[in-house]
């Protein structure tokens, strides 16, 4: 039930309980008994299973934090294995409510999580990779942890880095941003306008509603307007501007002479960005493939001209140059692919042995798996479940999330085969 996100209080429903008794042939305990005894038992089983799968292996760790609906700072810890011949497994291992978010609390969470993983003593030389976002306190935490984990490389999420570049594109084209925002409002809670849109343009979808915190969705929205400019413009102009301020504004921005040219420029030069972000988040891709995606974007952006194009390329180069760990794994990848032979000529930590570097073949360069755990967290913490105690919430999420990760890995394996 926990893995399927079915609340235990559903057992108070007589018909559901009778259904379970009939088809399982077992007595069904009361929900209170399950919470007090079975939930913790299932949680400990999952932890022990993860410990067994990680035993004797090199690992990577990813940490990120979010603010939940209750205003709490929640940090999630993902642990994964690094294997020589195939992508390793990964697990949601810990969830912690933080009193504040800074490098000190992140370092403490990192240490405590690995003590939980290895109760007999942390295997510091087995931790080869740390993935996080590029927040200053995360970068500082990575620098601090390197003292304790001498072989660890700290890479800040490349997908998040490309999203920051996409944000720079949005800033460079404020009128396009206003167009996207106002057209979105035109159809928000407006069934008559939605119906008219479907009638006038039955073969295209409604204008997308980009969520600025979701990587690359604003660029994808702009591509929609570039492809359907005249159709959407005609529909917007058919509405009475006095009905809503959003209609008046949308009509105004559609009439701007530079609008079509701006949409064309973004479409021509940046359509590759959301595609790259999606590809980077794919689970199990080799390190060389992830690096090639970034290098392809960098190569395309280096050819940009004009004030906006040059500024956007500068943003990309700044993001990449600040990601010192990414430069290190690029050098490791050169060794793994045979492009370079002399390790001494490359910026690679001296503590990393030849054997250690071999385990980076399928290393990830994004923290997308942590983001997926937060999506499941928000599903569990629905408005009607706001009284959920955090400790029970944590155990439920770890049970559900690892079941989800296992299914996702199995699906990827089937697709590869």
Tab-separated table of C-alpha atoms in Angstrom:
chain	number	residue	atom	x	y	z
A	1	UNK	CA	0.000	0.000	0.000
A	2	UNK	CA	2.789	2.422	0.867
A	3	UNK	CA	4.627	1.703	-2.396
A	4	UNK	CA	1.418	2.468	-4.299
A	5	UNK	CA	0.749	5.656	-2.256
A	6	UNK	CA	-2.475	4.238	-0.799
A	7	UNK	CA	-3.098	5.872	2.612
A	8	UNK	CA	-3.307	3.367	5.458
A	9	UNK	CA	-6.522	4.998	6.688
A	10	UNK	CA	-8.235	3.410	3.677
A	11	UNK	CA	-8.266	0.256	5.797
A	12	UNK	CA	-11.006	1.863	7.867
A	13	UNK	CA	-13.253	1.431	4.825
A	14	UNK	CA	-15.173	-1.770	5.502
A	15	UNK	CA	-15.626	-2.705	1.840
A	16	UNK	CA	-11.957	-2.224	1.021
A	17	UNK	CA	-10.919	-4.274	4.036
A	18	UNK	CA	-13.320	-7.072	3.084
A	19	UNK	CA	-11.918	-6.998	-0.455
A	20	UNK	CA	-8.366	-7.462	0.857
A	21	UNK	CA	-9.396	-10.276	3.198
A	22	UNK	CA	-11.232	-12.063	0.378
A	23	UNK	CA	-8.462	-11.898	-2.212
A	24	UNK	CA	-5.385	-12.217	0.018
A	25	UNK	CA	-6.768	-14.799	2.411
A	26	UNK	CA	-5.065	-12.959	5.265
A	27	UNK	CA	-6.241	-11.100	8.332
A	28	UNK	CA	-5.783	-7.359	7.805
A	29	UNK	CA	-4.347	-5.501	10.823
A	30	UNK	CA	-5.743	-2.211	12.021
A	31	UNK	CA	-4.143	0.903	10.479
A	32	UNK	CA	-2.772	1.956	13.890
A	33	UNK	CA	-0.965	-1.372	14.245
A	34	UNK	CA	0.473	-1.022	10.754
A	35	UNK	CA	1.791	2.461	11.504
A	36	UNK	CA	3.362	1.474	14.818
A	37	UNK	CA	4.906	-1.831	13.713
A	38	UNK	CA	4.815	-2.659	10.024
A	39	UNK	CA	5.783	0.694	8.490
A	40	UNK	CA	9.080	0.793	10.360
A	41	UNK	CA	9.676	-2.893	9.607
A	42	UNK	CA	9.200	-2.290	5.863
A	43	UNK	CA	11.425	0.790	6.038
A	44	UNK	CA	14.241	-1.134	7.744
A	45	UNK	CA	13.917	-3.897	5.147
A	46	UNK	CA	14.425	-1.361	2.353
A	47	UNK	CA	17.468	0.167	4.096
A	48	UNK	CA	19.037	-3.276	4.555
A	49	UNK	CA	18.332	-4.150	0.926
A	50	UNK	CA	20.072	-0.949	-0.190
A	51	UNK	CA	23.051	-1.675	2.092
A	52	UNK	CA	23.409	-5.139	0.548
A	53	UNK	CA	23.274	-3.774	-3.012
A	54	UNK	CA	25.838	-1.066	-2.240
A	55	UNK	CA	28.212	-3.323	-0.270
A	56	UNK	CA	31.723	-3.355	-1.736
A	57	UNK	CA	30.857	-0.951	-4.560
A	58	UNK	CA	31.955	2.548	-5.508
A	59	UNK	CA	29.120	5.054	-5.106
A	60	UNK	CA	27.862	8.502	-6.023
A	61	UNK	CA	25.735	10.759	-3.809
A	62	UNK	CA	23.269	13.458	-4.836
A	63	UNK	CA	21.640	15.984	-2.493
A	64	UNK	CA	19.115	18.721	-3.143
A	65	UNK	CA	16.576	20.607	-1.070
A	66	UNK	CA	13.116	22.039	-1.588
A	67	UNK	CA	10.452	23.843	0.419
A	68	UNK	CA	7.264	21.830	0.870
A	69	UNK	CA	3.648	22.982	1.180
A	70	UNK	CA	4.086	23.323	4.949
A	71	UNK	CA	7.025	25.715	4.511
A	72	UNK	CA	9.595	23.166	5.716
A	73	UNK	CA	13.097	22.869	4.227
A	74	UNK	CA	13.325	19.289	2.985
A	75	UNK	CA	16.575	17.728	1.774
A	76	UNK	CA	16.689	14.498	-0.195
A	77	UNK	CA	19.679	12.143	-0.483
A	78	UNK	CA	20.066	9.805	-3.454
A	79	UNK	CA	22.778	7.138	-3.446
A	80	UNK	CA	23.821	5.186	-6.536
A	81	UNK	CA	26.403	2.567	-7.460
A	82	UNK	CA	29.146	3.055	-10.049
A	83	UNK	CA	29.869	-0.053	-12.131
A	84	UNK	CA	32.454	-0.778	-14.813
A	85	UNK	CA	30.274	-2.386	-17.472
A	86	UNK	CA	26.780	-0.954	-17.086
A	87	UNK	CA	24.751	1.751	-15.324
A	88	UNK	CA	24.440	1.126	-11.603
A	89	UNK	CA	21.347	1.171	-9.414
A	90	UNK	CA	20.290	4.225	-7.436
A	91	UNK	CA	18.119	4.696	-4.362
A	92	UNK	CA	16.421	7.351	-2.294
A	93	UNK	CA	18.261	6.700	0.952
A	94	UNK	CA	17.475	9.574	3.282
A	95	UNK	CA	15.096	12.485	3.745
A	96	UNK	CA	15.700	15.199	6.304
A	97	UNK	CA	13.888	18.289	7.518
A	98	UNK	CA	16.478	21.058	7.852
A	99	UNK	CA	16.156	24.001	10.213
A	100	UNK	CA	18.062	26.096	7.670
A	101	UNK	CA	19.895	25.495	4.424
A	102	UNK	CA	23.621	26.205	4.407
A	103	UNK	CA	26.843	24.328	3.727
A	104	UNK	CA	27.039	23.159	7.342
A	105	UNK	CA	23.623	21.441	7.356
A	106	UNK	CA	24.340	19.842	3.959
A	107	UNK	CA	27.705	18.496	5.157
A	108	UNK	CA	26.059	17.124	8.296
A	109	UNK	CA	23.324	15.450	6.232
A	110	UNK	CA	25.929	13.962	3.875
A	111	UNK	CA	27.930	12.489	6.769
A	112	UNK	CA	24.892	11.209	8.671
A	113	UNK	CA	23.481	9.566	5.543
A	114	UNK	CA	26.714	7.676	4.912
A	115	UNK	CA	26.876	6.614	8.570
A	116	UNK	CA	23.363	5.243	8.039
A	117	UNK	CA	24.580	3.424	4.921
A	118	UNK	CA	27.749	2.054	6.543
A	119	UNK	CA	27.037	1.700	10.304
A	120	UNK	CA	30.408	-0.011	10.856
A	121	UNK	CA	32.312	2.953	9.457
A	122	UNK	CA	32.133	5.179	6.403
A	123	UNK	CA	34.078	3.842	3.415
A	124	UNK	CA	35.382	7.248	2.399
A	125	UNK	CA	37.492	6.014	-0.516
A	126	UNK	CA	34.409	4.444	-2.125
A	127	UNK	CA	32.639	7.815	-2.553
A	128	UNK	CA	33.727	9.039	-5.990
A	129	UNK	CA	31.056	11.518	-7.092
A	130	UNK	CA	28.837	14.165	-5.490
A	131	UNK	CA	26.020	15.721	-7.543
A	132	UNK	CA	24.107	18.850	-6.527
A	133	UNK	CA	22.810	22.118	-7.932
A	134	UNK	CA	25.103	25.142	-8.222
A	135	UNK	CA	23.780	27.072	-5.205
A	136	UNK	CA	26.726	28.765	-3.415
A	137	UNK	CA	26.126	26.825	-0.176
A	138	UNK	CA	26.173	23.540	-2.147
A	139	UNK	CA	29.464	24.489	-3.806
A	140	UNK	CA	30.901	25.360	-0.385
A	141	UNK	CA	29.605	22.064	1.031
A	142	UNK	CA	31.318	20.197	-1.812
A	143	UNK	CA	34.621	21.962	-1.109
A	144	UNK	CA	34.339	21.114	2.595
A	145	UNK	CA	33.473	17.460	1.987
A	146	UNK	CA	36.449	16.942	-0.339
A	147	UNK	CA	38.692	17.132	2.732
A	148	UNK	CA	36.894	14.089	4.175
A	149	UNK	CA	36.422	12.302	0.837
A	150	UNK	CA	39.722	12.805	-1.026
A	151	UNK	CA	38.640	10.882	-4.146
A	152	UNK	CA	35.281	12.620	-4.532
A	153	UNK	CA	34.554	14.851	-7.543
A	154	UNK	CA	31.793	17.440	-7.047
A	155	UNK	CA	29.796	18.082	-10.240
A	156	UNK	CA	26.985	20.634	-10.263
A	157	UNK	CA	23.955	19.557	-12.296
A	158	UNK	CA	24.437	20.243	-16.019
A	159	UNK	CA	20.679	20.142	-16.725
A	160	UNK	CA	20.181	22.849	-14.128
A	161	UNK	CA	23.043	24.781	-15.709
A	162	UNK	CA	21.342	24.686	-19.122
A	163	UNK	CA	18.119	25.822	-17.458
A	164	UNK	CA	19.978	28.867	-16.119
A	165	UNK	CA	21.045	29.601	-19.695
A	166	UNK	CA	17.395	29.272	-20.775
A	167	UNK	CA	16.534	31.811	-18.071
A	168	UNK	CA	19.099	34.178	-19.598
A	169	UNK	CA	17.389	33.771	-22.976
A	170	UNK	CA	14.063	34.698	-21.368
A	171	UNK	CA	15.657	37.793	-19.828
A	172	UNK	CA	17.132	38.814	-23.186
A	173	UNK	CA	13.689	38.772	-24.828
A	174	UNK	CA	11.294	40.460	-22.346
A	175	UNK	CA	8.612	41.186	-24.966
A	176	UNK	CA	8.468	37.532	-25.987
A	177	UNK	CA	8.182	36.660	-22.296
A	178	UNK	CA	5.265	39.098	-21.937
A	179	UNK	CA	3.548	37.539	-24.952
A	180	UNK	CA	3.858	34.020	-23.529
A	181	UNK	CA	2.645	35.119	-20.077
A	182	UNK	CA	-0.381	37.086	-21.332
A	183	UNK	CA	-1.601	34.463	-23.803
A	184	UNK	CA	-1.368	31.936	-20.981
A	185	UNK	CA	-3.673	34.172	-18.893
A	186	UNK	CA	-6.144	34.610	-21.768
A	187	UNK	CA	-7.137	30.942	-21.625
A	188	UNK	CA	-6.805	30.474	-17.860
A	189	UNK	CA	-10.218	29.567	-16.395
A	190	UNK	CA	-11.932	30.770	-19.572
A	191	UNK	CA	-13.936	27.851	-21.041
A	192	UNK	CA	-15.555	29.995	-23.758
A	193	UNK	CA	-12.164	31.111	-25.100
A	194	UNK	CA	-10.816	27.566	-24.880
A	195	UNK	CA	-13.815	26.292	-26.840
A	196	UNK	CA	-13.341	28.996	-29.501
A	197	UNK	CA	-9.680	28.086	-29.804
A	198	UNK	CA	-10.538	24.406	-30.389
A	199	UNK	CA	-13.176	25.418	-32.944
A	200	UNK	CA	-10.915	27.788	-34.878
A	201	UNK	CA	-7.762	25.653	-34.605
A	202	UNK	CA	-8.834	22.015	-34.168
A	203	UNK	CA	-5.469	20.604	-35.211
A	204	UNK	CA	-3.230	22.338	-32.677
A	205	UNK	CA	-3.118	22.229	-28.900
A	206	UNK	CA	-3.828	25.130	-26.584
A	207	UNK	CA	-0.889	27.473	-25.938
A	208	UNK	CA	1.389	25.791	-23.376
A	209	UNK	CA	1.662	27.001	-19.803
A	210	UNK	CA	5.378	27.135	-19.010
A	211	UNK	CA	6.436	26.646	-15.402
A	212	UNK	CA	9.579	28.692	-14.861
A	213	UNK	CA	11.032	26.243	-12.331
A	214	UNK	CA	10.717	23.340	-14.782
A	215	UNK	CA	13.801	23.049	-16.904
A	216	UNK	CA	13.425	24.281	-20.479
A	217	UNK	CA	9.632	24.686	-20.583
A	218	UNK	CA	9.778	28.399	-21.473
A	219	UNK	CA	11.870	27.694	-24.580
A	220	UNK	CA	9.432	24.931	-25.586
A	221	UNK	CA	6.563	27.420	-25.270
A	222	UNK	CA	8.338	29.905	-27.532
A	223	UNK	CA	8.780	27.183	-30.167
A	224	UNK	CA	5.003	26.691	-30.101
A	225	UNK	CA	4.414	30.387	-30.872
A	226	UNK	CA	7.001	30.324	-33.632
A	227	UNK	CA	5.284	27.361	-35.291
A	228	UNK	CA	1.707	28.631	-34.816
A	229	UNK	CA	2.209	32.400	-34.810
A	230	UNK	CA	-0.464	33.490	-37.288
A	231	UNK	CA	-3.109	31.017	-36.094
A	232	UNK	CA	-2.813	32.017	-32.433
A	233	UNK	CA	-2.563	35.710	-33.360
A	234	UNK	CA	-5.815	35.539	-35.357
A	235	UNK	CA	-7.650	33.850	-32.473
A	236	UNK	CA	-6.377	36.368	-29.907
A	237	UNK	CA	-7.377	39.276	-32.158
A	238	UNK	CA	-10.906	37.842	-32.475
A	239	UNK	CA	-11.483	38.401	-28.740
A	240	UNK	CA	-12.785	41.704	-27.376
A	241	UNK	CA	-9.899	43.581	-25.762
A	242	UNK	CA	-12.289	45.027	-23.179
A	243	UNK	CA	-13.090	41.566	-21.788
A	244	UNK	CA	-9.770	41.151	-20.000
A	245	UNK	CA	-6.489	42.991	-19.558
A	246	UNK	CA	-4.601	39.866	-20.662
A	247	UNK	CA	-6.392	39.960	-24.049
A	248	UNK	CA	-5.503	43.621	-24.546
A	249	UNK	CA	-1.859	42.970	-23.635
A	250	UNK	CA	-1.596	39.835	-25.780
A	251	UNK	CA	-2.969	41.708	-28.795
A	252	UNK	CA	-0.465	44.504	-28.153
A	253	UNK	CA	2.526	42.168	-28.038
A	254	UNK	CA	1.431	40.248	-31.139
A	255	UNK	CA	1.504	43.557	-33.062
A	256	UNK	CA	5.089	44.428	-32.087
A	257	UNK	CA	7.110	44.471	-35.342
A	258	UNK	CA	10.089	42.619	-33.829
A	259	UNK	CA	7.994	39.803	-32.328
A	260	UNK	CA	8.065	37.461	-35.297
A	261	UNK	CA	11.802	38.003	-35.763
A	262	UNK	CA	12.508	37.331	-32.071
A	263	UNK	CA	10.503	34.104	-32.161
A	264	UNK	CA	12.357	33.011	-35.292
A	265	UNK	CA	15.756	33.771	-33.712
A	266	UNK	CA	14.934	31.781	-30.570
A	267	UNK	CA	13.512	28.888	-32.610
A	268	UNK	CA	16.500	28.772	-34.946
A	269	UNK	CA	19.210	28.936	-32.287
A	270	UNK	CA	17.790	27.545	-29.049
A	271	UNK	CA	15.390	24.733	-30.001
A	272	UNK	CA	18.279	22.413	-29.128
A	273	UNK	CA	18.209	23.463	-25.459
A	274	UNK	CA	15.067	21.675	-24.129
A	275	UNK	CA	16.023	18.610	-26.188
A	276	UNK	CA	19.467	18.570	-24.570
A	277	UNK	CA	17.991	18.985	-21.079
A	278	UNK	CA	15.653	16.030	-21.661
A	279	UNK	CA	18.469	13.853	-23.025
A	280	UNK	CA	20.718	14.654	-20.067
A	281	UNK	CA	18.007	13.543	-17.641
A	282	UNK	CA	17.713	10.123	-19.270
A	283	UNK	CA	18.808	7.489	-16.796
A	284	UNK	CA	21.823	5.303	-17.463
A	285	UNK	CA	23.526	7.221	-20.284
A	286	UNK	CA	27.341	6.903	-20.484
A	287	UNK	CA	29.444	9.801	-19.224
A	288	UNK	CA	30.839	10.362	-22.726
A	289	UNK	CA	27.314	10.776	-24.129
A	290	UNK	CA	26.326	13.320	-21.483
A	291	UNK	CA	29.499	15.320	-22.097
A	292	UNK	CA	28.932	15.200	-25.872
A	293	UNK	CA	25.473	16.755	-25.377
A	294	UNK	CA	26.982	19.690	-23.469
A	295	UNK	CA	29.821	20.097	-25.960
A	296	UNK	CA	27.355	20.130	-28.864
A	297	UNK	CA	25.389	22.958	-27.205
A	298	UNK	CA	28.611	24.849	-26.492
A	299	UNK	CA	29.731	24.486	-30.113
A	300	UNK	CA	26.410	25.791	-31.454
A	301	UNK	CA	26.304	28.719	-29.032
A	302	UNK	CA	29.873	29.750	-29.900
A	303	UNK	CA	28.606	30.612	-33.392
A	304	UNK	CA	25.922	33.015	-32.119
A	305	UNK	CA	26.173	36.626	-33.246
A	306	UNK	CA	24.439	39.851	-32.260
A	307	UNK	CA	24.278	41.355	-28.780
A	308	UNK	CA	21.716	38.872	-27.427
A	309	UNK	CA	23.472	35.843	-28.905
A	310	UNK	CA	26.883	36.848	-27.567
A	311	UNK	CA	25.476	37.519	-24.070
A	312	UNK	CA	23.741	34.135	-24.022
A	313	UNK	CA	26.927	32.340	-25.091
A	314	UNK	CA	28.829	34.185	-22.337
A	315	UNK	CA	26.261	32.920	-19.830
A	316	UNK	CA	26.757	29.327	-20.997
A	317	UNK	CA	30.543	29.588	-20.808
A	318	UNK	CA	30.323	31.136	-17.324
A	319	UNK	CA	28.084	28.289	-16.134
A	320	UNK	CA	30.448	25.650	-17.549
A	321	UNK	CA	33.649	27.302	-16.314
A	322	UNK	CA	32.296	27.563	-12.763
A	323	UNK	CA	31.510	23.837	-12.795
A	324	UNK	CA	35.028	22.656	-11.863
A	325	UNK	CA	33.852	19.106	-11.290
A	326	UNK	CA	32.443	18.940	-14.810
A	327	UNK	CA	35.856	19.897	-16.197
A	328	UNK	CA	37.392	17.051	-14.187
A	329	UNK	CA	34.941	14.396	-15.441
A	330	UNK	CA	35.493	15.702	-19.000
A	331	UNK	CA	39.184	14.936	-18.520
A	332	UNK	CA	38.388	11.519	-17.061
A	333	UNK	CA	36.172	10.823	-20.071
A	334	UNK	CA	39.082	11.659	-22.398
A	335	UNK	CA	41.094	8.924	-20.699
A	336	UNK	CA	38.190	6.446	-20.801
A	337	UNK	CA	37.556	7.032	-24.518
A	338	UNK	CA	41.236	6.985	-25.497
A	339	UNK	CA	41.341	10.623	-26.613
A	340	UNK	CA	44.123	11.288	-24.105
A	341	UNK	CA	46.754	8.968	-22.652
A	342	UNK	CA	48.873	11.104	-20.351
A	343	UNK	CA	46.924	11.623	-17.129
A	344	UNK	CA	49.624	13.975	-15.885
A	345	UNK	CA	48.684	16.512	-18.557
A	346	UNK	CA	45.078	16.695	-17.340
A	347	UNK	CA	43.427	18.309	-14.319
A	348	UNK	CA	42.470	15.147	-12.415
A	349	UNK	CA	42.768	14.758	-8.603
A	350	UNK	CA	45.939	12.872	-7.668
A	351	UNK	CA	44.024	10.647	-5.250
A	352	UNK	CA	41.979	9.135	-8.104
A	353	UNK	CA	43.691	5.931	-9.229
A	354	UNK	CA	43.403	4.322	-12.666
A	355	UNK	CA	40.969	1.847	-11.126
A	356	UNK	CA	38.836	4.648	-9.652
A	357	UNK	CA	38.573	6.490	-12.979
A	358	UNK	CA	37.277	3.361	-14.714
A	359	UNK	CA	34.142	3.555	-12.537
A	360	UNK	CA	33.165	6.902	-14.102
A	361	UNK	CA	32.173	5.279	-17.410
A	362	UNK	CA	28.448	5.535	-16.567
A	363	UNK	CA	28.653	8.445	-14.106
A	364	UNK	CA	25.749	10.891	-14.215
A	365	UNK	CA	26.248	14.642	-14.618
A	366	UNK	CA	22.743	15.678	-13.511
A	367	UNK	CA	20.810	15.625	-10.234
A	368	UNK	CA	17.501	14.857	-11.973
A	369	UNK	CA	16.825	11.812	-9.776
A	370	UNK	CA	16.575	14.047	-6.698
A	371	UNK	CA	14.026	16.206	-8.523
A	372	UNK	CA	11.985	13.077	-9.275
A	373	UNK	CA	11.954	12.210	-5.569
A	374	UNK	CA	10.551	15.683	-4.793
A	375	UNK	CA	7.746	15.149	-7.320
A	376	UNK	CA	6.737	11.973	-5.493
A	377	UNK	CA	7.073	13.778	-2.151
A	378	UNK	CA	4.569	16.417	-3.269
A	379	UNK	CA	2.166	13.703	-4.437
A	380	UNK	CA	2.268	12.038	-1.021
A	381	UNK	CA	1.872	15.316	0.881
A	382	UNK	CA	-1.518	16.105	-0.637
A	383	UNK	CA	-3.611	18.873	0.997
A	384	UNK	CA	-5.868	16.288	2.668
A	385	UNK	CA	-2.800	14.639	4.254
A	386	UNK	CA	-1.212	17.718	5.821
A	387	UNK	CA	-1.267	16.076	9.273
A	388	UNK	CA	1.142	13.387	8.040
A	389	UNK	CA	3.974	13.130	10.627
A	390	UNK	CA	7.299	13.786	8.932
A	391	UNK	CA	8.911	10.557	10.141
A	392	UNK	CA	6.086	8.489	8.652
A	393	UNK	CA	6.152	10.645	5.524
A	394	UNK	CA	9.873	9.969	5.158
A	395	UNK	CA	9.450	6.202	5.470
A	396	UNK	CA	6.512	6.152	3.061
A	397	UNK	CA	8.439	8.167	0.477
A	398	UNK	CA	11.527	5.957	0.673
A	399	UNK	CA	9.366	2.857	0.168
A	400	UNK	CA	7.416	4.374	-2.722
A	401	UNK	CA	10.302	6.161	-4.403
A	402	UNK	CA	12.599	3.139	-4.520
A	403	UNK	CA	9.801	1.066	-5.998
A	404	UNK	CA	9.362	3.793	-8.646
A	405	UNK	CA	13.112	3.949	-9.365
A	406	UNK	CA	13.279	0.164	-9.729
A	407	UNK	CA	10.421	0.167	-12.246
A	408	UNK	CA	12.033	3.034	-14.186
A	409	UNK	CA	15.364	1.190	-14.423
A	410	UNK	CA	13.617	-2.010	-15.553
A	411	UNK	CA	11.762	-0.068	-18.268
A	412	UNK	CA	15.040	1.459	-19.478
A	413	UNK	CA	16.682	-1.991	-19.569
A	414	UNK	CA	13.802	-3.373	-21.642
A	415	UNK	CA	14.019	-0.433	-24.070
A	416	UNK	CA	17.781	-0.934	-24.503
A	417	UNK	CA	17.252	-4.635	-25.188
